[in-house]
Amino acid sequence: MITLTEAPFEPGALLTAFCVGRAETGAVASFVGLARAEQGQAAALELEAYPGFTDAAIQDFAEAAKARFSLHDYRIVHRTGHIAPGEAIVFVATAAGHRRAAFEACDFLMDWLKSRAPFWKKEHGPGGARWIEPTDRDRTDASRWDQE
Amino acid sequence: MITLTEAPFEPGALLTAFCVGRAETGAVASFVGLARAEQGQAAALELEAYPGFTDAAIQDFAEAAKARFSLHDYRIVHRTGHIAPGEAIVFVATAAGHRRAAFEACDFLMDWLKSRAPFWKKEHGPGGARWIEPTDRDRTDASRWDQE
Amino acid sequence: MARVLLFGRLADQAGWRDRAIEAMSLSALRAVIAGDDPDLAEALSGPGVQVAVDKTVVRGEAALLASTEVAFLPPMSGG
Amino acid sequence: MARVLLFGRLADQAGWRDRAIEAMSLSALRAVIAGDDPDLAEALSGPGVQVAVDKTVVRGEAALLASTEVAFLPPMSGG
């Protein structure tokens, strides 16, 4: 399931809900991306999505990941709008029979979400606001999966 | 922080507590290992630890991982005693500046916990109880880190 | 009347993010925008800007019906 | 009086997991156990069984003081 939300969300509550009733799931990997304060350099983060387009693109990618890694299930929640330092930006959880698949699928989903998902990101800092492009590190992380 | 507990625990509550107040932590990776029902083949799991020895060994290993991956923090909770299918056996969370370190450290800790940590595991199934040794897969996963 | 949506830096540049524009095709739409704001029209054709028609990315020309949604998407940053 | 702890299959085999045994050294302790339960003494010397004295793994001989804790650890399974 995929959710885009303008409201802050609580990763622990999502993990609790995701783990319930999984008698045959041995492994749940999860990831929480938090807005860093950057020692006051990043006052606030603004994330724009295109509702109906962004969530559909995430869903397509997540279903492909589910097939690739034989996942039992996944859960993705992504903030949009203004995000304060310390708040959660993204939560991804993956459920699988064994831990290797759960970890790799979670990592795979995060690399794509951080570098290629249809969001537009603006940082409001002391020097004003600027739109962000993916970092080289994000591109490298995401491209790790391309050769396989 | 490391906790061994005979009582069931709630992974989501641990994740919530772990994420609080992390203004400079960009990434929290976590893993929950759950007792599989194995279609009724595994009726219950029993895990024995040696208090004071098992937790000290985990702490030594986790501190080395913290240094190796430049972690901000980690949290490990491990069940002992009788564990019913669907219950959480282990929770590991890692906090780092960026996601690659958080994921790799969590994976690294889990590989060691599942294959080399000082626990003794017994499965109570329909055919009786048997003590478990690490699987070849566990040994392979853990040895991935040895060459580096 | 196509519904035109701008995202990211394109909306900042234009000063709007959602506008109804009368046009029968994408090229006609671009011409209308160019008459109103030449700098914006140039930005909409800039490197890495994708166009989605009713939430599907298209390349080249597309016919626009009434109530078609046209979105101009600058390079995506990831989340 | 050393306090002797058995774990995993060793405790199942012995039928006990915690017992006080009078012995001044590890080898003397093994001899006492062999006199009481030769099969157990053999298992305690079996492949992969480690010995911890006061929670530190030792190899070979060790002197035992009163209240020393001696644990016999069969191969660990991981969690």
Coordinates of C-alpha atoms in Angstrom, one line a residue, chain C residues 6-51:
Chain C
L6 CA 3.3 23.3 -13.5
F7 CA 5.6 21.7 -11.0
G8 CA 8.7 22.6 -9.1
R9 CA 10.8 25.5 -10.5
L10 CA 8.5 25.9 -13.4
A11 CA 5.6 27.0 -11.2
D12 CA 7.9 29.4 -9.3
Q13 CA 9.1 30.9 -12.6
A14 CA 5.6 31.2 -14.0
G15 CA 4.0 32.6 -10.9
W16 CA 1.1 30.1 -11.3
R17 CA 0.7 26.3 -11.1
D18 CA -2.8 25.6 -12.4
R19 CA -4.5 27.4 -15.3
A20 CA -7.1 26.6 -17.9
I21 CA -5.8 27.3 -21.4
E22 CA -7.8 27.0 -24.7
A23 CA -5.8 24.8 -27.1
M24 CA -6.5 21.8 -29.4
S25 CA -2.9 20.3 -29.3
L26 CA 0.3 20.5 -27.3
S27 CA 2.0 22.6 -29.9
A28 CA -0.9 25.0 -29.9
L29 CA -0.8 25.1 -26.1
R30 CA 3.0 25.9 -26.2
A31 CA 2.2 28.7 -28.8
V32 CA -0.4 30.3 -26.5
I33 CA 2.0 30.2 -23.5
A34 CA 4.8 31.7 -25.7
G35 CA 2.5 34.6 -26.6
D36 CA 1.8 35.3 -22.9
D37 CA 5.3 34.5 -21.4
P38 CA 8.1 33.7 -23.8
D39 CA 10.6 32.8 -21.0
L40 CA 8.2 30.3 -19.6
A41 CA 7.6 28.7 -23.0
E42 CA 11.4 28.3 -23.4
A43 CA 11.6 26.8 -19.9
L44 CA 8.8 24.3 -20.7
S45 CA 10.9 23.1 -23.7
G46 CA 14.1 23.0 -21.7
P47 CA 16.3 20.0 -21.0
G48 CA 14.8 17.3 -18.8
V49 CA 11.3 18.8 -18.8
Q50 CA 8.7 16.0 -19.4
V51 CA 5.1 16.5 -20.4

